[in-house]
Amino acid sequence: MEIGKYSWGIGDRFTHQAEAQLKALILAKNAGIDIVPVWNKSNREHTFIHSEPASTRAAADAAVNASGWEGQYFCDADHINMNNVDRFMDTCDFFTIDVAESIGKEATSEEIDAFIKANEKYIGNWTIPGIAKPFVITEDEVRNIAEKFLFAVKEAAVIYQYIAKVKGEGNFISEVSMDEVNDAQSPVEMFFILSAIARYKIPVQTIAPKFTGRFNKGVDYVGDIKQFAIEFEEDLLVIDYAIKAFDLPKNLKLSIHSGSDKFSIYPVMGNLIKKYDKGIHVKTAGTTWLEEVIGLAEAGSDGLEVAKKIYAEAYKHRDEVIPPYATVIDIDFSKVPKPEEVNLWDSKKFAESLRHVRSNPNYNPDFRQLIHIAFKMAADLGAVYTDALNKHAGIIGKQVTENLWERHIRLLFGI
Ligand SMILES: [Zn+2]
């Protein structure tokens, strides 16, 4: 089983928007870009919402049938580990194996020595085609990288083997993710991580490193775009080289986590994958749930009331909703409006404050981030929320499709 060149992680927290999401990919297909939809939802999200992975599969299947989609599509067990993978086994065919927590735990000295020996030819001065600056690698450096990452990759292999035993090899896509950490991985580290992945025989098709800069949830990239561009380009070239050097799957590509709304780097990524004819996977979970709230606000009357209620709850419970996402948000509370103020807003003001249109003076990224991580508050509203989604499905669906197509896909692919 091989995933297509371009794929899109379309998380759908409340499983109401699969068809509207798929519509964006149909628009892309009609414009000549084939993108594989991957419905991803993490264990964390399922837990907050009290949902099961089977519901994601059911929503994806229903959307595909209703839309007459004939291409590939997948359900991604996002950020799983050994403790929770079982829950996803029956209904997922894409597994994002998250070993961020194992980074820094040390493998045995025998394993580390064997890894260094296997990579002996990469110690010294050598180059990767396309990267002007030569790599100058010392044995100590390889040892440091092995001490930091070898155990984590081995752990990923154990999880991969466990999934493969149940589902059968070749019946699912494997991703290895290391993005939810503080330190970015350099292209050199990426090279040796891929060496380890090959050594432990994980047929990885997508890999999610931590890049330089901040990938805050649902808002634009914060960081040095020039530095990001250098790193991204080198990662593409390193992967290309590693595929041949270590006999990794030929379609191995980068997976961009917290990839939604990173508008200032989309053209950078789009140009570079075009330049080298490479694939990409972009995870955009979360951005769709915000479009639901925007749609409710746009709907006015009872819809707007539900949107305001969610915000008031989010504000009230901010100390509870922030900690699980602390490394991937940056909220300036001096710029977050009080619920009493928001309660006076009309549809337009609420929708424009939340919608990610940077040129709109009402757009408030701090307000947006707080709502982004507060989907648990909507889940707690239960039928009040889902009934509102059903009632205003038309206007919400329009927001969902437009967001993915106009602001995300068109910008990334330059169409
Ligand atoms: Zn991630």
mmCIF file of N, CA, C and O in Angstrom, residues 233-284:
data_model
loop_
_atom_site.group_PDB
_atom_site.id
_atom_site.type_symbol
_atom_site.label_atom_id
_atom_site.label_comp_id
_atom_site.label_asym_id
_atom_site.label_seq_id
_atom_site.Cartn_x
_atom_site.Cartn_y
_atom_site.Cartn_z
ATOM 1 N N GLU A 233 14.396 22.791 2.516
ATOM 2 C CA GLU A 233 15.053 22.360 1.276
ATOM 3 C C GLU A 233 16.086 21.267 1.579
ATOM 4 O O GLU A 233 16.153 20.257 0.882
ATOM 5 N N GLU A 234 16.865 21.462 2.645
ATOM 6 C CA GLU A 234 17.867 20.455 2.988
ATOM 7 C C GLU A 234 17.206 19.140 3.406
ATOM 8 O O GLU A 234 17.696 18.066 3.076
ATOM 9 N N ASP A 235 16.092 19.240 4.117
ATOM 10 C CA ASP A 235 15.370 18.019 4.502
ATOM 11 C C ASP A 235 14.914 17.249 3.259
ATOM 12 O O ASP A 235 15.018 16.025 3.204
ATOM 13 N N LEU A 236 14.402 17.972 2.268
ATOM 14 C CA LEU A 236 13.970 17.314 1.022
ATOM 15 C C LEU A 236 15.141 16.566 0.381
ATOM 16 O O LEU A 236 15.003 15.427 -0.056
ATOM 17 N N LEU A 237 16.306 17.229 0.345
ATOM 18 C CA LEU A 237 17.475 16.634 -0.301
ATOM 19 C C LEU A 237 18.043 15.476 0.521
ATOM 20 O O LEU A 237 18.492 14.467 -0.025
ATOM 21 N N VAL A 238 18.002 15.640 1.834
ATOM 22 C CA VAL A 238 18.477 14.574 2.725
ATOM 23 C C VAL A 238 17.598 13.327 2.557
ATOM 24 O O VAL A 238 18.092 12.202 2.464
ATOM 25 N N ILE A 239 16.290 13.541 2.508
ATOM 26 C CA ILE A 239 15.368 12.404 2.348
ATOM 27 C C ILE A 239 15.637 11.703 1.020
ATOM 28 O O ILE A 239 15.724 10.472 0.948
ATOM 29 N N ASP A 240 15.791 12.500 -0.024
ATOM 30 C CA ASP A 240 16.060 11.945 -1.345
ATOM 31 C C ASP A 240 17.323 11.071 -1.319
ATOM 32 O O ASP A 240 17.348 9.957 -1.855
ATOM 33 N N TYR A 241 18.341 11.567 -0.667
ATOM 34 C CA TYR A 241 19.617 10.855 -0.574
ATOM 35 C C TYR A 241 19.478 9.595 0.290
ATOM 36 O O TYR A 241 19.967 8.515 -0.053
ATOM 37 N N ALA A 242 18.760 9.755 1.403
ATOM 38 C CA ALA A 242 18.608 8.637 2.346
ATOM 39 C C ALA A 242 17.797 7.494 1.738
ATOM 40 O O ALA A 242 18.051 6.316 2.027
ATOM 41 N N ILE A 243 16.824 7.833 0.900
ATOM 42 C CA ILE A 243 16.008 6.788 0.252
ATOM 43 C C ILE A 243 16.931 5.833 -0.508
ATOM 44 O O ILE A 243 16.801 4.614 -0.405
ATOM 45 N N LYS A 244 17.890 6.421 -1.231
ATOM 46 C CA LYS A 244 18.814 5.588 -2.022
ATOM 47 C C LYS A 244 19.855 4.926 -1.119
ATOM 48 O O LYS A 244 20.155 3.739 -1.261
ATOM 49 N N ALA A 245 20.392 5.690 -0.178
ATOM 50 C CA ALA A 245 21.468 5.163 0.668
ATOM 51 C C ALA A 245 20.982 4.012 1.560
ATOM 52 O O ALA A 245 21.713 3.058 1.797
ATOM 53 N N PHE A 246 19.756 4.124 2.056
ATOM 54 C CA PHE A 246 19.284 3.133 3.042
ATOM 55 C C PHE A 246 18.140 2.269 2.520
ATOM 56 O O PHE A 246 17.532 1.521 3.288
ATOM 57 N N ASP A 247 17.850 2.419 1.227
ATOM 58 C CA ASP A 247 16.795 1.606 0.623
ATOM 59 C C ASP A 247 15.455 1.777 1.353
ATOM 60 O O ASP A 247 14.783 0.800 1.694
ATOM 61 N N LEU A 248 15.078 3.018 1.541
ATOM 62 C CA LEU A 248 13.783 3.330 2.179
ATOM 63 C C LEU A 248 12.705 3.438 1.093
ATOM 64 O O LEU A 248 13.034 3.552 -0.089
ATOM 65 N N PRO A 249 11.419 3.394 1.456
ATOM 66 C CA PRO A 249 10.369 3.516 0.439
ATOM 67 C C PRO A 249 10.564 4.755 -0.442
ATOM 68 O O PRO A 249 10.848 5.843 0.052
ATOM 69 N N LYS A 250 10.407 4.549 -1.750
ATOM 70 C CA LYS A 250 10.718 5.615 -2.710
ATOM 71 C C LYS A 250 9.804 6.827 -2.583
ATOM 72 O O LYS A 250 10.143 7.925 -2.995
ATOM 73 N N ASN A 251 8.610 6.604 -2.023
ATOM 74 C CA ASN A 251 7.662 7.729 -1.920
ATOM 75 C C ASN A 251 7.753 8.439 -0.561
ATOM 76 O O ASN A 251 6.901 9.267 -0.254
ATOM 77 N N LEU A 252 8.772 8.124 0.221
ATOM 78 C CA LEU A 252 8.924 8.769 1.539
ATOM 79 C C LEU A 252 8.906 10.296 1.399
ATOM 80 O O LEU A 252 9.610 10.864 0.570
ATOM 81 N N LYS A 253 8.073 10.933 2.220
ATOM 82 C CA LYS A 253 7.942 12.389 2.108
ATOM 83 C C LYS A 253 7.779 13.025 3.485
ATOM 84 O O LYS A 253 7.517 12.331 4.468
ATOM 85 N N LEU A 254 7.897 14.333 3.502
ATOM 86 C CA LEU A 254 7.741 15.070 4.748
ATOM 87 C C LEU A 254 6.268 15.183 5.113
ATOM 88 O O LEU A 254 5.406 15.324 4.246
ATOM 89 N N SER A 255 6.001 15.131 6.404
ATOM 90 C CA SER A 255 4.661 15.361 6.925
ATOM 91 C C SER A 255 4.734 16.612 7.797
ATOM 92 O O SER A 255 5.558 16.696 8.703
ATOM 93 N N ILE A 256 3.907 17.586 7.478
ATOM 94 C CA ILE A 256 3.944 18.853 8.207
ATOM 95 C C ILE A 256 2.818 18.855 9.235
ATOM 96 O O ILE A 256 1.646 18.953 8.886
ATOM 97 N N HIS A 257 3.208 18.735 10.496
ATOM 98 C CA HIS A 257 2.200 18.724 11.570
ATOM 99 C C HIS A 257 1.869 20.153 11.986
ATOM 100 O O HIS A 257 2.667 21.058 11.797
ATOM 101 N N SER A 258 0.703 20.307 12.607
ATOM 102 C CA SER A 258 0.193 21.653 12.886
ATOM 103 C C SER A 258 0.362 22.481 11.619
ATOM 104 O O SER A 258 0.767 23.631 11.641
ATOM 105 N N GLY A 259 0.052 21.841 10.503
ATOM 106 C CA GLY A 259 0.297 22.456 9.191
ATOM 107 C C GLY A 259 -0.798 23.411 8.757
ATOM 108 O O GLY A 259 -0.631 24.146 7.794
ATOM 109 N N SER A 260 -1.924 23.408 9.480
ATOM 110 C CA SER A 260 -2.995 24.301 9.046
ATOM 111 C C SER A 260 -2.592 25.749 9.260
ATOM 112 O O SER A 260 -1.856 26.062 10.209
ATOM 113 N N ASP A 261 -3.012 26.583 8.357
ATOM 114 C CA ASP A 261 -2.896 28.035 8.525
ATOM 115 C C ASP A 261 -1.470 28.585 8.519
ATOM 116 O O ASP A 261 -1.257 29.717 8.920
ATOM 117 N N LYS A 262 -0.498 27.800 8.078
ATOM 118 C CA LYS A 262 0.880 28.308 8.052
ATOM 119 C C LYS A 262 1.102 29.058 6.734
ATOM 120 O O LYS A 262 1.933 28.710 5.901
ATOM 121 N N PHE A 263 0.266 30.089 6.569
ATOM 122 C CA PHE A 263 0.164 30.747 5.272
ATOM 123 C C PHE A 263 1.477 31.367 4.787
ATOM 124 O O PHE A 263 1.753 31.356 3.604
ATOM 125 N N SER A 264 2.289 31.907 5.700
ATOM 126 C CA SER A 264 3.495 32.582 5.213
ATOM 127 C C SER A 264 4.561 31.593 4.725
ATOM 128 O O SER A 264 5.465 31.988 3.991
ATOM 129 N N ILE A 265 4.460 30.324 5.105
ATOM 130 C CA ILE A 265 5.459 29.371 4.577
ATOM 131 C C ILE A 265 4.880 28.428 3.513
ATOM 132 O O ILE A 265 5.616 27.651 2.922
ATOM 133 N N TYR A 266 3.591 28.506 3.263
ATOM 134 C CA TYR A 266 3.016 27.645 2.209
ATOM 135 C C TYR A 266 3.688 27.864 0.847
ATOM 136 O O TYR A 266 4.057 26.904 0.179
ATOM 137 N N PRO A 267 3.845 29.140 0.427
ATOM 138 C CA PRO A 267 4.506 29.326 -0.883
ATOM 139 C C PRO A 267 5.943 28.791 -0.888
ATOM 140 O O PRO A 267 6.408 28.267 -1.903
ATOM 141 N N VAL A 268 6.638 28.901 0.265
ATOM 142 C CA VAL A 268 8.015 28.391 0.367
ATOM 143 C C VAL A 268 8.014 26.874 0.142
ATOM 144 O O VAL A 268 8.767 26.332 -0.673
ATOM 145 N N MET A 269 7.126 26.172 0.864
ATOM 146 C CA MET A 269 7.058 24.713 0.750
ATOM 147 C C MET A 269 6.608 24.319 -0.651
ATOM 148 O O MET A 269 7.163 23.412 -1.266
ATOM 149 N N GLY A 270 5.593 25.034 -1.151
ATOM 150 C CA GLY A 270 5.047 24.713 -2.476
ATOM 151 C C GLY A 270 6.101 24.841 -3.573
ATOM 152 O O GLY A 270 6.232 23.967 -4.425
ATOM 153 N N ASN A 271 6.886 25.921 -3.512
ATOM 154 C CA ASN A 271 7.921 26.125 -4.534
ATOM 155 C C ASN A 271 9.009 25.067 -4.455
ATOM 156 O O ASN A 271 9.503 24.597 -5.477
ATOM 157 N N LEU A 272 9.370 24.683 -3.227
ATOM 158 C CA LEU A 272 10.465 23.717 -3.085
ATOM 159 C C LEU A 272 10.041 22.302 -3.491
ATOM 160 O O LEU A 272 10.821 21.578 -4.113
ATOM 161 N N ILE A 273 8.810 21.911 -3.154
ATOM 162 C CA ILE A 273 8.414 20.555 -3.598
ATOM 163 C C ILE A 273 8.262 20.527 -5.129
ATOM 164 O O ILE A 273 8.512 19.499 -5.740
ATOM 165 N N LYS A 274 7.882 21.666 -5.677
ATOM 166 C CA LYS A 274 7.792 21.741 -7.140
ATOM 167 C C LYS A 274 9.201 21.662 -7.745
ATOM 168 O O LYS A 274 9.438 20.915 -8.680
ATOM 169 N N LYS A 275 10.133 22.413 -7.161
ATOM 170 C CA LYS A 275 11.512 22.454 -7.673
ATOM 171 C C LYS A 275 12.130 21.057 -7.728
ATOM 172 O O LYS A 275 12.829 20.709 -8.666
ATOM 173 N N TYR A 276 11.873 20.251 -6.685
ATOM 174 C CA TYR A 276 12.504 18.926 -6.625
ATOM 175 C C TYR A 276 11.539 17.794 -6.967
ATOM 176 O O TYR A 276 11.882 16.629 -6.810
ATOM 177 N N ASP A 277 10.335 18.159 -7.387
ATOM 178 C CA ASP A 277 9.332 17.160 -7.742
ATOM 179 C C ASP A 277 9.100 16.168 -6.582
ATOM 180 O O ASP A 277 9.198 14.952 -6.752
ATOM 181 N N LYS A 278 8.819 16.707 -5.402
ATOM 182 C CA LYS A 278 8.615 15.877 -4.208
ATOM 183 C C LYS A 278 7.160 15.929 -3.738
ATOM 184 O O LYS A 278 6.438 16.884 -4.033
ATOM 185 N N GLY A 279 6.791 14.929 -2.988
ATOM 186 C CA GLY A 279 5.457 14.890 -2.410
ATOM 187 C C GLY A 279 5.422 15.603 -1.067
ATOM 188 O O GLY A 279 6.462 16.058 -0.554
ATOM 189 N N ILE A 280 4.241 15.691 -0.493
ATOM 190 C CA ILE A 280 4.105 16.294 0.834
ATOM 191 C C ILE A 280 2.805 15.822 1.486
ATOM 192 O O ILE A 280 1.844 15.481 0.796
ATOM 193 N N HIS A 281 2.840 15.765 2.816
ATOM 194 C CA HIS A 281 1.623 15.500 3.586
ATOM 195 C C HIS A 281 1.453 16.671 4.552
ATOM 196 O O HIS A 281 2.388 17.028 5.260
ATOM 197 N N VAL A 282 0.282 17.288 4.537
ATOM 198 C CA VAL A 282 0.056 18.449 5.406
ATOM 199 C C VAL A 282 -1.103 18.145 6.349
ATOM 200 O O VAL A 282 -2.216 17.874 5.899
ATOM 201 N N LYS A 283 -0.826 18.167 7.651
ATOM 202 C CA LYS A 283 -1.893 17.902 8.620
ATOM 203 C C LYS A 283 -2.551 19.214 9.041
ATOM 204 O O LYS A 283 -1.871 20.115 9.530
ATOM 205 N N THR A 284 -3.855 19.271 8.820
ATOM 206 C CA THR A 284 -4.556 20.523 9.094
ATOM 207 C C THR A 284 -5.708 20.335 10.086
ATOM 208 O O THR A 284 -6.698 21.055 10.035
#
